mmCIF file of C-alpha atoms and ligand atoms in Angstrom:
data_model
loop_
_atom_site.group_PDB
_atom_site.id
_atom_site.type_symbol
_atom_site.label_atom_id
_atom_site.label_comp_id
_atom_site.label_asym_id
_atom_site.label_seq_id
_atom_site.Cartn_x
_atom_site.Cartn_y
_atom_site.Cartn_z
ATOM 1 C CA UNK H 3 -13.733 8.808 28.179
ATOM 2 C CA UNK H 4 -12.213 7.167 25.398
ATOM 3 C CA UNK H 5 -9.050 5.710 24.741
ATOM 4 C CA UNK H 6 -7.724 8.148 22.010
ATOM 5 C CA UNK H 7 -9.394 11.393 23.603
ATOM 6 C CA UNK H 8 -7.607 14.310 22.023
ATOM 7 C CA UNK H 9 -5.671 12.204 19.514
ATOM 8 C CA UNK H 10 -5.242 13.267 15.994
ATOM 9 C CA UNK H 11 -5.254 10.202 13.524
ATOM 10 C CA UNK H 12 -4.371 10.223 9.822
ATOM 11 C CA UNK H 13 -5.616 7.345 8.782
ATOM 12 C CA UNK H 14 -4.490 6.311 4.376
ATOM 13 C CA UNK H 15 -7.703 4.205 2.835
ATOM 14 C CA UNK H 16 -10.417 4.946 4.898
ATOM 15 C CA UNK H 17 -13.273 5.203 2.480
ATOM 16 C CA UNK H 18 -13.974 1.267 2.588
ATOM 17 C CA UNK H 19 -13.214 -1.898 4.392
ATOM 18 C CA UNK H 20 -10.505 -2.402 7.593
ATOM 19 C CA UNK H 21 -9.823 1.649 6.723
ATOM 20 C CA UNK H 22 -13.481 2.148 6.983
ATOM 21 C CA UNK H 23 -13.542 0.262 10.300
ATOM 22 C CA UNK H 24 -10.439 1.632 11.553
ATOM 23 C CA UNK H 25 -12.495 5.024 11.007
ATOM 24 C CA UNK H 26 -15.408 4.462 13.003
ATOM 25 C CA UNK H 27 -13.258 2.817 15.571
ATOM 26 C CA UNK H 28 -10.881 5.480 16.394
ATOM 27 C CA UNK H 29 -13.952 8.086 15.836
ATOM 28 C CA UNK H 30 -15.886 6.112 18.799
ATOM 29 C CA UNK H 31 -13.266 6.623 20.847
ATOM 30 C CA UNK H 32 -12.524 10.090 20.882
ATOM 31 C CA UNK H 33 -10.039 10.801 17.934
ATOM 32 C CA UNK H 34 -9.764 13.342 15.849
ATOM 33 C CA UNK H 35 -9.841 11.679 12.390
ATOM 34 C CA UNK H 36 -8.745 12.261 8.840
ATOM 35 C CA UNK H 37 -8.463 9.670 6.267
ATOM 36 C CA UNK H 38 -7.824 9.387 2.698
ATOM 37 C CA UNK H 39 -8.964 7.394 -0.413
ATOM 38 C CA UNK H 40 -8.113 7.528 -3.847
ATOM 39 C CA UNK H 41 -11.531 7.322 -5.731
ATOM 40 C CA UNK H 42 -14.331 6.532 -3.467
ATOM 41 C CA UNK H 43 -15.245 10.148 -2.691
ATOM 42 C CA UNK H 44 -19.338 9.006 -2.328
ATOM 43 C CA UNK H 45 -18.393 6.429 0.176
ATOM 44 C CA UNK H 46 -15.960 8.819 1.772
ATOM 45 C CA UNK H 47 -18.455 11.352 2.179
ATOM 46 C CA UNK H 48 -21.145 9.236 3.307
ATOM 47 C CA UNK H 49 -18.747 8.157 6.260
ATOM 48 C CA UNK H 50 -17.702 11.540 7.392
ATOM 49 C CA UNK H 51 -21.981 12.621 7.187
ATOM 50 C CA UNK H 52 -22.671 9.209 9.154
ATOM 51 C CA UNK H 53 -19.991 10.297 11.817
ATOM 52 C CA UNK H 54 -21.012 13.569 12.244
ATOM 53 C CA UNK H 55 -18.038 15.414 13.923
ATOM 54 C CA UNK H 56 -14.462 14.968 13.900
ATOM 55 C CA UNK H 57 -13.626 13.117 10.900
ATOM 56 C CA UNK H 58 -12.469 14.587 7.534
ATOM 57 C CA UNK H 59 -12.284 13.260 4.328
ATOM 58 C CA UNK H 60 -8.838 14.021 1.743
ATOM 59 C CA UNK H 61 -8.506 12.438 -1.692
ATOM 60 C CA UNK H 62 -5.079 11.806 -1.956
ATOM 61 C CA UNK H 63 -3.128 9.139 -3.712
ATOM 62 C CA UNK H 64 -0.804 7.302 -1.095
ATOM 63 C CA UNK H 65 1.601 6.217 -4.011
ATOM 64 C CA UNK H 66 2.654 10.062 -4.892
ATOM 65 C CA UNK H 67 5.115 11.363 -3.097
ATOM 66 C CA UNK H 68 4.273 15.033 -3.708
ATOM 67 C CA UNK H 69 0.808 14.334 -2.895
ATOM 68 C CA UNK H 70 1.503 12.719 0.552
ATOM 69 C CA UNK H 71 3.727 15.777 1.086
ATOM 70 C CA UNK H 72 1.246 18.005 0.592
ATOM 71 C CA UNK H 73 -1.867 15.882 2.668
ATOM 72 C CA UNK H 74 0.907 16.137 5.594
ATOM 73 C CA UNK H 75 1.282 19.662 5.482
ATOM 74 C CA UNK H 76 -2.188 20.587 5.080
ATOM 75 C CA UNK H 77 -3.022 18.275 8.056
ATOM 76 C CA UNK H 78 -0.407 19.972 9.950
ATOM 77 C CA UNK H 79 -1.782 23.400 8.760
ATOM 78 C CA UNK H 80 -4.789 22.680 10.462
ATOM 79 C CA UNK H 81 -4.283 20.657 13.462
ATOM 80 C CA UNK H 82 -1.141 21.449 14.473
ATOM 81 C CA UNK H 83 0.278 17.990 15.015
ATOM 82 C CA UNK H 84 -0.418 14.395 13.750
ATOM 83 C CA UNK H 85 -0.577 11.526 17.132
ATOM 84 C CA UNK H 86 -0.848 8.616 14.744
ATOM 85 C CA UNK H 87 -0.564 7.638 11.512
ATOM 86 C CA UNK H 88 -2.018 4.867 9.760
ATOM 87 C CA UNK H 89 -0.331 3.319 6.560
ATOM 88 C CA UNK H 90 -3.397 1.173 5.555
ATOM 89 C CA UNK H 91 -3.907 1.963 1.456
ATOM 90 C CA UNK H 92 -3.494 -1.217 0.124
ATOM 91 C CA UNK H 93 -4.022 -3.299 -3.578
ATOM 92 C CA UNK H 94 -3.961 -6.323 -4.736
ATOM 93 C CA UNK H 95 -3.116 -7.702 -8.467
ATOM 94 C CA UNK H 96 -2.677 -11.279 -8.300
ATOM 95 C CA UNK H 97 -1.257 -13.269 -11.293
ATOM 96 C CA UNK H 98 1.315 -16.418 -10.695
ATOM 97 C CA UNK H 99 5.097 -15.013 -11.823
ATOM 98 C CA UNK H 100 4.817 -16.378 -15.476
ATOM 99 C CA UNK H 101 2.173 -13.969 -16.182
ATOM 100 C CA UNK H 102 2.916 -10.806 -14.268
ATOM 101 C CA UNK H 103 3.305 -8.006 -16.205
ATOM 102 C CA UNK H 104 5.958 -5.084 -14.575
ATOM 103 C CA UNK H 105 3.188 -2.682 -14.479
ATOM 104 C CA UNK H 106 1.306 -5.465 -12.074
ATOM 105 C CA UNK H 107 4.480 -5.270 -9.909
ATOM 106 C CA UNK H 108 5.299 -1.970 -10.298
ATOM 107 C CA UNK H 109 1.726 -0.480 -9.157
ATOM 108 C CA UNK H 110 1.723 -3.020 -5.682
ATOM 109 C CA UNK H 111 4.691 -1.728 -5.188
ATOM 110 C CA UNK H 112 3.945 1.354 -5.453
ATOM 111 C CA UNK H 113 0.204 1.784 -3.529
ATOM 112 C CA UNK H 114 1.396 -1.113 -1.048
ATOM 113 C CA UNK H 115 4.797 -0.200 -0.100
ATOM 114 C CA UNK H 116 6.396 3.227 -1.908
ATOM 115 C CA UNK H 117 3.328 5.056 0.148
ATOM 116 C CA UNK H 118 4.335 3.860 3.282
ATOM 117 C CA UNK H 119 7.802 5.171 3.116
ATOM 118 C CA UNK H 120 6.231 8.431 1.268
ATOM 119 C CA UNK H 121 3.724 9.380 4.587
ATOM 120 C CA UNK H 122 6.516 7.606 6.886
ATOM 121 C CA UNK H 123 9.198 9.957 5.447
ATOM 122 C CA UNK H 124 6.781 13.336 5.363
ATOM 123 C CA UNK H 125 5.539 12.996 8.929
ATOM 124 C CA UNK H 126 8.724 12.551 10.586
ATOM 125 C CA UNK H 127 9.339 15.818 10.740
ATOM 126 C CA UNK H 128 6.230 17.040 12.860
ATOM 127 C CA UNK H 129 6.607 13.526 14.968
ATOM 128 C CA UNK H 130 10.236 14.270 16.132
ATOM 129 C CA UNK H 131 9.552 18.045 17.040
ATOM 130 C CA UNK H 132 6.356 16.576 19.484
ATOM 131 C CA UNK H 133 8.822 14.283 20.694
ATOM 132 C CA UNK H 134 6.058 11.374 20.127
ATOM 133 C CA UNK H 135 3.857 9.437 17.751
ATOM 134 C CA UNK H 136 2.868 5.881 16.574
ATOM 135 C CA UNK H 137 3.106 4.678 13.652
ATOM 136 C CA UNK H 138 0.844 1.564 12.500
ATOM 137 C CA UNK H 139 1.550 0.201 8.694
ATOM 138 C CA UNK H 140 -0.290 -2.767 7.342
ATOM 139 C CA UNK H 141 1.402 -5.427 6.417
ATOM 140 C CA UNK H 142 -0.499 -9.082 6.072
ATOM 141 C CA UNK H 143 0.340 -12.699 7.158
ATOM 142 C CA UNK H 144 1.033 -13.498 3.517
ATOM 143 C CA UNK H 145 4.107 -11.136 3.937
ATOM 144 C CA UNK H 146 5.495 -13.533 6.912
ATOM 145 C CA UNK H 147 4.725 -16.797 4.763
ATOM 146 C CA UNK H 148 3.954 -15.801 0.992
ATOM 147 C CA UNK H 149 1.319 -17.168 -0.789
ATOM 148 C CA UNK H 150 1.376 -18.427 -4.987
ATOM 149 C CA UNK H 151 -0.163 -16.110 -7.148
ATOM 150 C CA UNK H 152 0.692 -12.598 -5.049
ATOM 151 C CA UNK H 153 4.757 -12.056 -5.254
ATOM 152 C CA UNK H 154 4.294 -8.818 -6.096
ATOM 153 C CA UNK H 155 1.831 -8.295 -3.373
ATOM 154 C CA UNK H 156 3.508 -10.328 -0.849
ATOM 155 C CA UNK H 157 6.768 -8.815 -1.237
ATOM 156 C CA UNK H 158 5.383 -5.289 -0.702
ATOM 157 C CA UNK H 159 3.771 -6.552 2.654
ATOM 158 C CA UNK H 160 7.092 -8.608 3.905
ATOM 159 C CA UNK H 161 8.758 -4.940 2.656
ATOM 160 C CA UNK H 162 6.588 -2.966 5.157
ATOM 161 C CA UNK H 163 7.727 -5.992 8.506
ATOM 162 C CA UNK H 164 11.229 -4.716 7.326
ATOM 163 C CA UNK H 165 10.694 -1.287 7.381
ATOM 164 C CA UNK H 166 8.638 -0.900 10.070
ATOM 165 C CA UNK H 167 11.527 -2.385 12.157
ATOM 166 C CA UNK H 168 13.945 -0.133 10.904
ATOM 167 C CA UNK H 169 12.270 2.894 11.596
ATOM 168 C CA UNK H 170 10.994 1.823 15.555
ATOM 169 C CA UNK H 171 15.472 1.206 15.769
ATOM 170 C CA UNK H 172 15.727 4.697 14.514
ATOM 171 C CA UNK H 173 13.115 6.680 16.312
ATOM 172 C CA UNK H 174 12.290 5.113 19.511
ATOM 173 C CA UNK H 175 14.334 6.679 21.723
ATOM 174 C CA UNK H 176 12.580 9.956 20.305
ATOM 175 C CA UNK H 177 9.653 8.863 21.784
ATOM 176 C CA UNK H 178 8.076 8.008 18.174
ATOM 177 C CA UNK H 179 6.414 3.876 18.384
ATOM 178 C CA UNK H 180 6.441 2.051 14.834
ATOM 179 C CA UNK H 181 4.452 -1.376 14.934
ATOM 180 C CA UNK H 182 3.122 -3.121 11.611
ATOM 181 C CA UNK H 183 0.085 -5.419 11.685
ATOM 182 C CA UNK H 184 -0.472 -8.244 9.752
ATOM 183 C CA UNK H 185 -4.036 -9.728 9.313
ATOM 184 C CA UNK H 186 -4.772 -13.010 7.827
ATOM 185 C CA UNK H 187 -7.796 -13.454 6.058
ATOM 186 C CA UNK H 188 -10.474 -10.574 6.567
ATOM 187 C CA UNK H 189 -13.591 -9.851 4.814
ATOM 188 C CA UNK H 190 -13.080 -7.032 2.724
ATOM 189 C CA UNK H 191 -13.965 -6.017 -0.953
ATOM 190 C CA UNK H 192 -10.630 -6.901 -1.145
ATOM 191 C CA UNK H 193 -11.382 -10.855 -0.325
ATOM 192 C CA UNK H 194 -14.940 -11.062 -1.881
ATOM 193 C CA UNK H 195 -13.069 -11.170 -5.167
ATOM 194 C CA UNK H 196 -11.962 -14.848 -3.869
ATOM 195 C CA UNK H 197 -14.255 -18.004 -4.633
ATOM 196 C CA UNK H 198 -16.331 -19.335 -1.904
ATOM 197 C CA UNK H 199 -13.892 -22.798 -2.346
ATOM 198 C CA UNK H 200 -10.689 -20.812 -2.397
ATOM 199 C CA UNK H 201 -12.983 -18.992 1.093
ATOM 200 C CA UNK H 202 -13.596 -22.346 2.619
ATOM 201 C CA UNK H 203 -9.855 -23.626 1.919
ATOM 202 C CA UNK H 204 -8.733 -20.509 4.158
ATOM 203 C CA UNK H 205 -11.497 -21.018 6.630
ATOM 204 C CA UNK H 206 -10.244 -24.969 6.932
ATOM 205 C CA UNK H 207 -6.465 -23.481 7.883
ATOM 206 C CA UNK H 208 -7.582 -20.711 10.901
ATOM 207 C CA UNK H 209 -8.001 -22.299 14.384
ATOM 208 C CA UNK H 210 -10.604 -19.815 15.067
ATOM 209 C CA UNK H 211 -12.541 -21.004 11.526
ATOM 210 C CA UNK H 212 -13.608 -17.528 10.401
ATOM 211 C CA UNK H 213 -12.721 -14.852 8.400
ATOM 212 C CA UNK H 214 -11.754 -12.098 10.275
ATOM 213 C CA UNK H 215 -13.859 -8.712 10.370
ATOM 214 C CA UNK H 216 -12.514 -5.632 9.419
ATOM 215 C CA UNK H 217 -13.177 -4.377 13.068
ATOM 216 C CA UNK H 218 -11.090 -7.452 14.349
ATOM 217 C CA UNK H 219 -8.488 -5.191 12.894
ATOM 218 C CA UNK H 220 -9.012 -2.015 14.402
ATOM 219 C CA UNK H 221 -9.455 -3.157 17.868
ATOM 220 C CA UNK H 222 -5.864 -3.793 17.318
ATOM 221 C CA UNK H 223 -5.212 -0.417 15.568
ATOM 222 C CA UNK H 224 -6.735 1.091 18.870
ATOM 223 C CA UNK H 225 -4.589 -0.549 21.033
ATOM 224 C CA UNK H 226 -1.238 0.307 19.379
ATOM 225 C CA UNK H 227 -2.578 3.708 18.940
ATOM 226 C CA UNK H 228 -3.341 4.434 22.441
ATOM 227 C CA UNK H 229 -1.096 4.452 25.602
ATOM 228 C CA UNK H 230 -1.947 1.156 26.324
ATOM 229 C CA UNK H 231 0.612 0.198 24.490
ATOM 230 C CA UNK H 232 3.257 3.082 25.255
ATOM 231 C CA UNK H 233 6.140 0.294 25.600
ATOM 232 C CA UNK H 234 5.631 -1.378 21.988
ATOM 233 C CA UNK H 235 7.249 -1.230 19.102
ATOM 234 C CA UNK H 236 9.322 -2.828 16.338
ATOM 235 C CA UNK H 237 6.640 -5.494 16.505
ATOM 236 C CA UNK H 238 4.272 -7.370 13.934
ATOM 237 C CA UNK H 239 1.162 -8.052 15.733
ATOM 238 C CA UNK H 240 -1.097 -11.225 13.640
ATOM 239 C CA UNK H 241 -4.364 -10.651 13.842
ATOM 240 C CA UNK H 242 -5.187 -13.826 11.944
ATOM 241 C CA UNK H 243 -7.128 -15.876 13.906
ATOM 242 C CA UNK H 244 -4.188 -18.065 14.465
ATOM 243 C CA UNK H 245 -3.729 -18.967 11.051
ATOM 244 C CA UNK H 246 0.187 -18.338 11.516
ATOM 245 C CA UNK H 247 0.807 -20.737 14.185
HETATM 246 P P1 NAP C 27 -10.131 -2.507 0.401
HETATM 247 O O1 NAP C 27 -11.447 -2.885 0.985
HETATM 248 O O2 NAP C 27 -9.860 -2.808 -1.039
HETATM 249 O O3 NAP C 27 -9.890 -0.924 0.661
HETATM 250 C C1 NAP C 27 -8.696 -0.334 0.238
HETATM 251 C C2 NAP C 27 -8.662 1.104 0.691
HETATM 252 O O4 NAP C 27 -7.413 1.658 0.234
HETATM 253 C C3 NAP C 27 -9.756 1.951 0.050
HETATM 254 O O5 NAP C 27 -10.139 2.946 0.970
HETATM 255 C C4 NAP C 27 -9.046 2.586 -1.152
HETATM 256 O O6 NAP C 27 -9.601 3.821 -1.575
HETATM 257 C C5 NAP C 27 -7.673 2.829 -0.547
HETATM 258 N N1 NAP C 27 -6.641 2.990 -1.564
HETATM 259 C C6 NAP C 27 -6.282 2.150 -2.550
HETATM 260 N N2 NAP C 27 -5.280 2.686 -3.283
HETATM 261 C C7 NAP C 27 -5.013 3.900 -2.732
HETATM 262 C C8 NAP C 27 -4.091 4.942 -3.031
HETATM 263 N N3 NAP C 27 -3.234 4.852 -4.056
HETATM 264 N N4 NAP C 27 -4.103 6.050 -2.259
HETATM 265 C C9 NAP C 27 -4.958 6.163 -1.223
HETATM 266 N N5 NAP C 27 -5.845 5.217 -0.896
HETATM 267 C C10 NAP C 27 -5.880 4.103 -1.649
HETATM 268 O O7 NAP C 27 -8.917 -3.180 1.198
HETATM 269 P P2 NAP C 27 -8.892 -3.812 2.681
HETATM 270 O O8 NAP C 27 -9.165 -5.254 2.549
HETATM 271 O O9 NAP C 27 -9.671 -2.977 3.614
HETATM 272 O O10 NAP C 27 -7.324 -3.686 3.008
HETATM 273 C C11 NAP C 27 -6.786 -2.606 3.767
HETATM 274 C C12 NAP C 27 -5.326 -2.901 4.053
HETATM 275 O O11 NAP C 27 -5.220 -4.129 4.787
HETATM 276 C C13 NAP C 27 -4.479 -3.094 2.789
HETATM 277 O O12 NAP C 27 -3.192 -2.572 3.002
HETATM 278 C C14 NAP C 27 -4.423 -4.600 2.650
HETATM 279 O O13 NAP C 27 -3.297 -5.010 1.917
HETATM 280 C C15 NAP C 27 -4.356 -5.013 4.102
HETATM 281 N N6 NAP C 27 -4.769 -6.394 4.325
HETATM 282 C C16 NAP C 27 -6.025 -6.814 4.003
HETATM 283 C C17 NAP C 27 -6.375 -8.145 4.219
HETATM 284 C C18 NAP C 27 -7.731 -8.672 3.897
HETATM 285 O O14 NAP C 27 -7.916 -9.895 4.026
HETATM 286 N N7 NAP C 27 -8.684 -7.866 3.491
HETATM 287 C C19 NAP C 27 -5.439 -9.008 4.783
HETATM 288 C C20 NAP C 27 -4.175 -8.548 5.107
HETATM 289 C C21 NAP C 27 -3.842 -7.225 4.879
HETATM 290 P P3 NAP C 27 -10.786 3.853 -2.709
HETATM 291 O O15 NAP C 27 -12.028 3.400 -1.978
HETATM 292 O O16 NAP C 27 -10.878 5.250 -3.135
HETATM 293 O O17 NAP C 27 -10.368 2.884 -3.771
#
């Protein structure tokens, strides 16, 4: 038996990194999954021939609102219902203030943030007629404490703590759980673009002195996802290796 037997998981940015993990997690135990990417369709479809059964692939951009409509309803069309969603889609575009262009801000905003309320806003609907649902959106630690060189990235992820918040005051007692996660450093395609000092000066700040792994992350995904964690929400869980305390 696993611990999300039965559940059906739409999961944004699956195709590669913590998505990817968060995948093969919630596919191991027992989910029904389908996740998105943007542009990745060979890794995407590579994933969903490793896994074998329940997991489907969409291409949809998490920034478009019409286009998160429309992966909602077709989800819907065919399963019925949506247990949990996963906001995970994420960029990055780092540049100190000085040099950051409003397209740079702009398209954070957008991927990072705008699709969160976009999927957030769309499966509502379906959540409140089941009378349940969680909702997990990925923030980061650098949203709690900022970092130089990623306002427009930071913002976006201290955007998602506020919103996720907000949404667990106005749906929880309709039985609908809204938790955000924030990871510190994990190793990602998103992090390998960091130099092994910038790495090391990172490493030199986390009590556990590691990166984290991308499945680090979804063992917490699984746990706010299942019914272990039926009386949770509102909350920012770190998954940082104690670099926040
Ligand atoms: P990643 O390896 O770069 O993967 C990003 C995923 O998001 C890919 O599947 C990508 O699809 C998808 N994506 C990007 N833009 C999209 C869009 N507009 N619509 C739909 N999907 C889109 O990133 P990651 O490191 O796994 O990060 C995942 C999440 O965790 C992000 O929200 C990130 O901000 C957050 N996070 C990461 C770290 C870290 O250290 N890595 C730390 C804190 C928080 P394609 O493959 O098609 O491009």
């Amino acid at each position: 038996m696993g611990l999300l037997d039965n559940k059906i998981c739409l999961i944004t940015g699956g195709s590669r990194g913590i998505g990817e993990a968060i995948v093969r997690r919630f596919h191991a135990e027992g989910a029904e999954v389908i996740f998105t990417y943007r542009s990745s369709s060979e890794k995407a479809d590579a994933l969903v021939a490793d896994l074998g059964s329940r997991t489907t692939a969409m291409q949809s951009d998490a920034s478009n609102f019409e286009a998160a409509g429309k992966l909602i309803e077709d989800v819907i069309a065919k399963y019925e219902r949506i247990d949990v969603l996963i906001n995970n889609a994420g960029i990055t575009d780092d540049t100190l203030m000085l040099r950051m262009s409003e397209d740079q801000w702009d398209r954070v905003i957008d991927v990072n943030l705008k699709s969160v309320f976009n999927l957030t806003k769309q499966i509502l609907r379906p959540m409140l007629r089941a009378r349940s649902g969680s909702i997990i959106n990925m923030s980061s630690v650098v949203g709690v404490f900022g970092n130089a060189g990623q306002a427009n990235y930071a913002a976006s992820k201290a955007g998602i703590i506020g919103f996720s918040k907000s949404i667990a005051k106005e749906i929880g007692s309709r039985g609908i759980r809204c938790n955000a996660i924030a990871p510190g450093f994990i190793s990602t395609d998103m992090t390998d673009e960091l130099d092994e000092k910038t790495k090391q000066s990172y490493i030199d700040n986390i009590p556990i002195k590691r990166l984290g792994e991308a499945t680090d992350v979804a063992d917490g995904c699984v746990f706010l996802a299942s019914d272990m964690s039926q009386y949770i929400t509102g909350q920012v869980i770190s998954i940082c290796g104690g670099l926040n305390t």
